[in-house]
Amino acid sequence: CTYLPTIKIPEGVEKIPMQCFTGCYRLATIELPTTLQFILIEAFWRCYSLYDVVYAGTMTQWKQVKLGQGALPYGCEIHCSDGVLTFG
């Protein structure tokens, strides 16, 4: 996935596995469903271009998603339906 610029995770997915997208250097945007419950350790490790995470739910729902260590890059923005959060 080295050259993949964006990823849309479909509704129904509950977990992003450990190191699932590691090394996707050009990945800049991911879209996440409200069904997501877990982003495991280093799921997006070494995704140096990842700045925008678009979450289909609210900020309150996002805060219920369990994040493993290094799940997302520090400083990326989480765009929820009711506002924006900065990770880290």
Tab-separated table of N, CA, C and O in Angstrom:
chain	number	residue	atom	x	y	z
A	1	CYS	N	0.821	-1.201	0.000
A	1	CYS	CA	0.000	0.000	0.000
A	1	CYS	C	0.861	1.259	0.000
A	1	CYS	O	0.405	2.330	0.357
A	2	THR	N	2.075	1.176	-0.407
A	2	THR	CA	3.004	2.292	-0.355
A	2	THR	C	2.474	3.536	-1.065
A	2	THR	O	2.709	4.652	-0.629
A	3	TYR	N	1.737	3.378	-2.158
A	3	TYR	CA	1.304	4.517	-2.963
A	3	TYR	C	-0.169	4.862	-2.791
A	3	TYR	O	-0.690	5.688	-3.510
A	4	LEU	N	-0.815	4.259	-1.837
A	4	LEU	CA	-2.238	4.473	-1.602
A	4	LEU	C	-2.464	5.827	-0.917
A	4	LEU	O	-1.990	6.048	0.180
A	5	PRO	N	-3.223	6.776	-1.564
A	5	PRO	CA	-3.397	8.100	-0.960
A	5	PRO	C	-4.550	8.195	0.030
A	5	PRO	O	-4.550	9.043	0.925
A	6	THR	N	-5.555	7.344	-0.118
A	6	THR	CA	-6.725	7.413	0.752
A	6	THR	C	-7.308	6.018	0.948
A	6	THR	O	-7.170	5.156	0.078
A	7	ILE	N	-7.956	5.835	2.088
A	7	ILE	CA	-8.605	4.558	2.403
A	7	ILE	C	-9.960	4.866	3.009
A	7	ILE	O	-10.084	5.746	3.864
A	8	LYS	N	-10.972	4.137	2.567
A	8	LYS	CA	-12.289	4.228	3.194
A	8	LYS	C	-12.610	2.858	3.778
A	8	LYS	O	-12.746	1.877	3.055
A	9	ILE	N	-12.717	2.800	5.092
A	9	ILE	CA	-13.068	1.565	5.792
A	9	ILE	C	-14.598	1.484	5.802
A	9	ILE	O	-15.255	2.423	6.262
A	10	PRO	N	-15.179	0.400	5.311
A	10	PRO	CA	-16.638	0.327	5.202
A	10	PRO	C	-17.358	0.127	6.536
A	10	PRO	O	-16.777	-0.376	7.503
A	11	GLU	N	-18.616	0.540	6.565
A	11	GLU	CA	-19.481	0.289	7.731
A	11	GLU	C	-19.484	-1.211	8.012
A	11	GLU	O	-19.426	-2.023	7.094
A	12	GLY	N	-19.542	-1.557	9.259
A	12	GLY	CA	-19.544	-2.956	9.671
A	12	GLY	C	-18.196	-3.394	10.235
A	12	GLY	O	-18.124	-4.315	11.034
A	13	VAL	N	-17.124	-2.727	9.804
A	13	VAL	CA	-15.791	-3.055	10.320
A	13	VAL	C	-15.695	-2.531	11.748
A	13	VAL	O	-16.023	-1.378	12.021
A	14	GLU	N	-15.257	-3.401	12.664
A	14	GLU	CA	-15.161	-3.040	14.076
A	14	GLU	C	-13.725	-2.844	14.550
A	14	GLU	O	-13.499	-2.212	15.575
A	15	LYS	N	-12.744	-3.414	13.809
A	15	LYS	CA	-11.368	-3.389	14.292
A	15	LYS	C	-10.405	-3.219	13.123
A	15	LYS	O	-10.565	-3.831	12.078
A	16	ILE	N	-9.386	-2.378	13.333
A	16	ILE	CA	-8.275	-2.278	12.393
A	16	ILE	C	-7.100	-2.975	13.060
A	16	ILE	O	-6.658	-2.558	14.138
A	17	PRO	N	-6.602	-4.061	12.469
A	17	PRO	CA	-5.573	-4.875	13.104
A	17	PRO	C	-4.228	-4.166	13.297
A	17	PRO	O	-3.927	-3.171	12.645
A	18	MET	N	-3.436	-4.740	14.168
A	18	MET	CA	-2.105	-4.243	14.466
A	18	MET	C	-1.269	-4.153	13.191
A	18	MET	O	-1.232	-5.098	12.396
A	19	GLN	N	-0.629	-3.021	12.970
A	19	GLN	CA	0.266	-2.744	11.850
A	19	GLN	C	-0.381	-3.001	10.479
A	19	GLN	O	0.315	-3.266	9.504
A	20	CYS	N	-1.674	-2.873	10.410
A	20	CYS	CA	-2.422	-3.164	9.186
A	20	CYS	C	-1.974	-2.313	7.996
A	20	CYS	O	-1.838	-2.814	6.892
A	21	PHE	N	-1.756	-1.030	8.225
A	21	PHE	CA	-1.385	-0.127	7.132
A	21	PHE	C	0.019	0.438	7.325
A	21	PHE	O	0.352	1.486	6.783
A	22	THR	N	0.859	-0.267	8.048
A	22	THR	CA	2.221	0.183	8.305
A	22	THR	C	2.972	0.404	6.992
A	22	THR	O	2.923	-0.428	6.098
A	23	GLY	N	3.630	1.556	6.904
A	23	GLY	CA	4.457	1.841	5.736
A	23	GLY	C	3.712	2.404	4.544
A	23	GLY	O	4.276	2.508	3.469
A	24	CYS	N	2.459	2.796	4.729
A	24	CYS	CA	1.715	3.452	3.648
A	24	CYS	C	2.110	4.929	3.646
A	24	CYS	O	1.382	5.786	4.130
A	25	TYR	N	3.277	5.201	3.117
A	25	TYR	CA	3.906	6.516	3.220
A	25	TYR	C	3.090	7.654	2.618
A	25	TYR	O	3.160	8.774	3.082
A	26	ARG	N	2.336	7.377	1.592
A	26	ARG	CA	1.573	8.432	0.918
A	26	ARG	C	0.132	8.538	1.393
A	26	ARG	O	-0.619	9.373	0.906
A	27	LEU	N	-0.245	7.698	2.315
A	27	LEU	CA	-1.604	7.742	2.833
A	27	LEU	C	-1.839	9.065	3.553
A	27	LEU	O	-1.160	9.377	4.533
A	28	ALA	N	-2.782	9.864	3.046
A	28	ALA	CA	-3.031	11.190	3.604
A	28	ALA	C	-4.370	11.277	4.333
A	28	ALA	O	-4.519	12.051	5.266
A	29	THR	N	-5.344	10.464	3.906
A	29	THR	CA	-6.692	10.544	4.471
A	29	THR	C	-7.262	9.145	4.653
A	29	THR	O	-7.139	8.298	3.770
A	30	ILE	N	-7.902	8.938	5.814
A	30	ILE	CA	-8.657	7.705	6.023
A	30	ILE	C	-10.068	8.083	6.446
A	30	ILE	O	-10.272	9.078	7.137
A	31	GLU	N	-11.025	7.299	5.996
A	31	GLU	CA	-12.420	7.474	6.397
A	31	GLU	C	-12.812	6.264	7.234
A	31	GLU	O	-12.640	5.125	6.801
A	32	LEU	N	-13.350	6.534	8.417
A	32	LEU	CA	-13.668	5.467	9.367
A	32	LEU	C	-15.162	5.446	9.678
A	32	LEU	O	-15.774	6.497	9.844
A	33	PRO	N	-15.736	4.240	9.824
A	33	PRO	CA	-17.170	4.116	10.089
A	33	PRO	C	-17.509	4.240	11.570
A	33	PRO	O	-16.645	4.099	12.436
A	34	THR	N	-18.760	4.453	11.849
A	34	THR	CA	-19.222	4.531	13.237
A	34	THR	C	-19.175	3.168	13.930
A	34	THR	O	-19.198	3.108	15.155
A	35	THR	N	-19.090	2.087	13.163
A	35	THR	CA	-19.030	0.749	13.757
A	35	THR	C	-17.658	0.423	14.332
A	35	THR	O	-17.508	-0.556	15.065
A	36	LEU	N	-16.655	1.249	14.029
A	36	LEU	CA	-15.289	0.996	14.486
A	36	LEU	C	-15.209	1.085	16.016
A	36	LEU	O	-15.670	2.047	16.610
A	37	GLN	N	-14.605	0.063	16.623
A	37	GLN	CA	-14.454	0.020	18.079
A	37	GLN	C	-12.998	0.022	18.520
A	37	GLN	O	-12.686	0.453	19.628
A	38	PHE	N	-12.097	-0.484	17.659
A	38	PHE	CA	-10.690	-0.640	18.020
A	38	PHE	C	-9.780	-0.271	16.850
A	38	PHE	O	-10.037	-0.680	15.714
A	39	ILE	N	-8.719	0.480	17.140
A	39	ILE	CA	-7.597	0.639	16.218
A	39	ILE	C	-6.395	0.123	16.999
A	39	ILE	O	-5.998	0.720	18.004
A	40	LEU	N	-5.847	-0.988	16.561
A	40	LEU	CA	-4.820	-1.660	17.349
A	40	LEU	C	-3.434	-1.035	17.171
A	40	LEU	O	-3.228	-0.135	16.357
A	41	ILE	N	-2.495	-1.551	17.936
A	41	ILE	CA	-1.136	-1.016	18.027
A	41	ILE	C	-0.522	-0.800	16.647
A	41	ILE	O	-0.521	-1.697	15.809
A	42	GLU	N	-0.028	0.427	16.438
A	42	GLU	CA	0.714	0.805	15.239
A	42	GLU	C	-0.027	0.496	13.938
A	42	GLU	O	0.590	0.208	12.915
A	43	ALA	N	-1.356	0.561	13.959
A	43	ALA	CA	-2.137	0.265	12.757
A	43	ALA	C	-1.738	1.154	11.583
A	43	ALA	O	-1.733	0.722	10.438
A	44	PHE	N	-1.374	2.412	11.885
A	44	PHE	CA	-0.979	3.351	10.840
A	44	PHE	C	0.452	3.855	11.061
A	44	PHE	O	0.787	4.973	10.744
A	45	TRP	N	1.295	2.972	11.568
A	45	TRP	CA	2.693	3.301	11.850
A	45	TRP	C	3.432	3.597	10.546
A	45	TRP	O	3.223	2.926	9.530
A	46	ARG	N	4.257	4.598	10.571
A	46	ARG	CA	5.036	5.027	9.404
A	46	ARG	C	4.155	5.517	8.249
A	46	ARG	O	4.548	5.448	7.089
A	47	CYS	N	2.988	6.001	8.581
A	47	CYS	CA	2.124	6.666	7.599
A	47	CYS	C	2.403	8.162	7.751
A	47	CYS	O	1.611	8.907	8.328
A	48	TYR	N	3.534	8.582	7.240
A	48	TYR	CA	4.057	9.921	7.485
A	48	TYR	C	3.204	11.048	6.916
A	48	TYR	O	3.302	12.175	7.361
A	49	SER	N	2.380	10.755	5.923
A	49	SER	CA	1.543	11.787	5.291
A	49	SER	C	0.139	11.844	5.861
A	49	SER	O	-0.668	12.668	5.432
A	50	LEU	N	-0.178	10.965	6.807
A	50	LEU	CA	-1.544	10.894	7.332
A	50	LEU	C	-1.829	12.069	8.271
A	50	LEU	O	-1.270	12.163	9.359
A	51	TYR	N	-2.695	12.968	7.800
A	51	TYR	CA	-3.072	14.137	8.592
A	51	TYR	C	-4.571	14.222	8.849
A	51	TYR	O	-4.988	14.864	9.791
A	52	ASP	N	-5.364	13.596	7.987
A	52	ASP	CA	-6.815	13.720	8.101
A	52	ASP	C	-7.479	12.367	8.307
A	52	ASP	O	-7.355	11.471	7.472
A	53	VAL	N	-8.178	12.254	9.425
A	53	VAL	CA	-8.987	11.087	9.730
A	53	VAL	C	-10.431	11.572	9.747
A	53	VAL	O	-10.779	12.457	10.524
A	54	VAL	N	-11.243	11.018	8.864
A	54	VAL	CA	-12.645	11.418	8.771
A	54	VAL	C	-13.469	10.317	9.424
A	54	VAL	O	-13.503	9.184	8.936
A	55	TYR	N	-14.089	10.654	10.542
A	55	TYR	CA	-14.887	9.689	11.300
A	55	TYR	C	-16.361	10.020	11.114
A	55	TYR	O	-16.768	11.173	11.306
A	56	ALA	N	-17.150	9.035	10.764
A	56	ALA	CA	-18.567	9.249	10.437
A	56	ALA	C	-19.420	9.646	11.639
A	56	ALA	O	-20.501	10.207	11.468
A	57	GLY	N	-18.942	9.386	12.834
A	57	GLY	CA	-19.729	9.664	14.033
A	57	GLY	C	-19.377	10.990	14.688
A	57	GLY	O	-18.657	11.821	14.133
A	58	THR	N	-19.879	11.163	15.892
A	58	THR	CA	-19.664	12.384	16.668
A	58	THR	C	-18.356	12.304	17.458
A	58	THR	O	-17.747	11.236	17.569
A	59	MET	N	-17.969	13.433	18.048
A	59	MET	CA	-16.772	13.446	18.890
A	59	MET	C	-16.954	12.532	20.104
A	59	MET	O	-16.008	11.857	20.518
A	60	THR	N	-18.149	12.489	20.657
A	60	THR	CA	-18.431	11.600	21.791
A	60	THR	C	-18.252	10.139	21.382
A	60	THR	O	-17.662	9.350	22.128
A	61	GLN	N	-18.738	9.775	20.209
A	61	GLN	CA	-18.563	8.404	19.720
A	61	GLN	C	-17.086	8.094	19.495
A	61	GLN	O	-16.618	7.001	19.805
A	62	TRP	N	-16.344	9.059	18.921
A	62	TRP	CA	-14.922	8.843	18.669
A	62	TRP	C	-14.179	8.535	19.962
A	62	TRP	O	-13.301	7.679	20.007
A	63	LYS	N	-14.524	9.215	21.019
A	63	LYS	CA	-13.841	9.021	22.300
A	63	LYS	C	-14.073	7.624	22.877
A	63	LYS	O	-13.351	7.209	23.792
A	64	GLN	N	-15.035	6.882	22.336
A	64	GLN	CA	-15.294	5.513	22.770
A	64	GLN	C	-14.448	4.490	22.005
A	64	GLN	O	-14.366	3.328	22.399
A	65	VAL	N	-13.834	4.913	20.889
A	65	VAL	CA	-12.977	4.015	20.105
A	65	VAL	C	-11.689	3.791	20.889
A	65	VAL	O	-11.035	4.743	21.318
A	66	LYS	N	-11.344	2.538	21.090
A	66	LYS	CA	-10.137	2.196	21.850
A	66	LYS	C	-8.942	2.187	20.901
A	66	LYS	O	-8.956	1.515	19.880
A	67	LEU	N	-7.907	2.946	21.279
A	67	LEU	CA	-6.724	3.102	20.449
A	67	LEU	C	-5.516	2.447	21.102
A	67	LEU	O	-5.201	2.734	22.257
A	68	GLY	N	-4.843	1.578	20.351
A	68	GLY	CA	-3.608	0.979	20.829
A	68	GLY	C	-2.466	1.973	20.736
A	68	GLY	O	-2.582	3.018	20.087
A	69	GLN	N	-1.361	1.662	21.367
A	69	GLN	CA	-0.190	2.538	21.354
A	69	GLN	C	0.262	2.779	19.918
A	69	GLN	O	0.427	1.848	19.138
A	70	GLY	N	0.440	4.040	19.559
A	70	GLY	CA	0.895	4.379	18.219
A	70	GLY	C	-0.109	4.069	17.129
A	70	GLY	O	0.255	3.930	15.966
A	71	ALA	N	-1.391	3.974	17.499
A	71	ALA	CA	-2.423	3.609	16.519
A	71	ALA	C	-2.525	4.619	15.384
A	71	ALA	O	-2.726	4.256	14.230
A	72	LEU	N	-2.385	5.897	15.717
A	72	LEU	CA	-2.455	6.982	14.738
A	72	LEU	C	-1.257	7.907	14.935
A	72	LEU	O	-0.725	7.998	16.042
A	73	PRO	N	-0.859	8.634	13.896
A	73	PRO	CA	0.241	9.586	14.051
A	73	PRO	C	-0.157	10.785	14.908
A	73	PRO	O	-1.285	11.285	14.785
A	74	TYR	N	0.737	11.241	15.764
A	74	TYR	CA	0.473	12.422	16.572
A	74	TYR	C	0.267	13.628	15.664
A	74	TYR	O	0.940	13.788	14.665
A	75	GLY	N	-0.689	14.452	16.031
A	75	GLY	CA	-0.950	15.668	15.293
A	75	GLY	C	-1.975	15.538	14.186
A	75	GLY	O	-2.388	16.546	13.621
A	76	CYS	N	-2.389	14.320	13.857
A	76	CYS	CA	-3.401	14.201	12.810
A	76	CYS	C	-4.742	14.713	13.347
A	76	CYS	O	-4.982	14.736	14.552
A	77	GLU	N	-5.573	15.179	12.438
A	77	GLU	CA	-6.869	15.727	12.829
A	77	GLU	C	-7.963	14.691	12.625
A	77	GLU	O	-8.011	14.036	11.591
A	78	ILE	N	-8.837	14.577	13.622
A	78	ILE	CA	-9.983	13.680	13.568
A	78	ILE	C	-11.200	14.540	13.252
A	78	ILE	O	-11.634	15.339	14.085
A	79	HIS	N	-11.737	14.411	12.059
A	79	HIS	CA	-12.902	15.187	11.619
A	79	HIS	C	-14.166	14.375	11.910
A	79	HIS	O	-14.443	13.394	11.224
A	80	CYS	N	-14.899	14.778	12.916
A	80	CYS	CA	-16.147	14.115	13.296
A	80	CYS	C	-17.323	14.907	12.725
A	80	CYS	O	-17.153	16.031	12.255
A	81	SER	N	-18.513	14.341	12.818
A	81	SER	CA	-19.693	15.014	12.263
A	81	SER	C	-20.008	16.321	12.987
A	81	SER	O	-20.660	17.198	12.416
A	82	ASP	N	-19.516	16.477	14.221
A	82	ASP	CA	-19.833	17.678	14.998
A	82	ASP	C	-18.608	18.488	15.427
A	82	ASP	O	-18.686	19.320	16.319
A	83	GLY	N	-17.462	18.244	14.799
A	83	GLY	CA	-16.283	19.012	15.143
A	83	GLY	C	-14.985	18.305	14.797
A	83	GLY	O	-15.001	17.211	14.245
A	84	VAL	N	-13.878	18.919	15.172
A	84	VAL	CA	-12.545	18.398	14.848
A	84	VAL	C	-11.735	18.269	16.136
A	84	VAL	O	-11.737	19.164	16.980
A	85	LEU	N	-11.022	17.154	16.256
A	85	LEU	CA	-10.106	16.903	17.369
A	85	LEU	C	-8.703	16.710	16.804
A	85	LEU	O	-8.549	16.254	15.672
A	86	THR	N	-7.697	17.042	17.586
A	86	THR	CA	-6.323	16.769	17.200
A	86	THR	C	-5.822	15.607	18.025
A	86	THR	O	-5.952	15.598	19.247
A	87	PHE	N	-5.240	14.601	17.361
A	87	PHE	CA	-4.759	13.414	18.049
A	87	PHE	C	-3.400	13.684	18.669
A	87	PHE	O	-2.524	14.227	18.042
A	88	GLY	N	-3.256	13.234	19.904
A	88	GLY	CA	-1.967	13.296	20.562
A	88	GLY	C	-1.778	14.366	21.513
A	88	GLY	O	-2.194	15.166	22.072
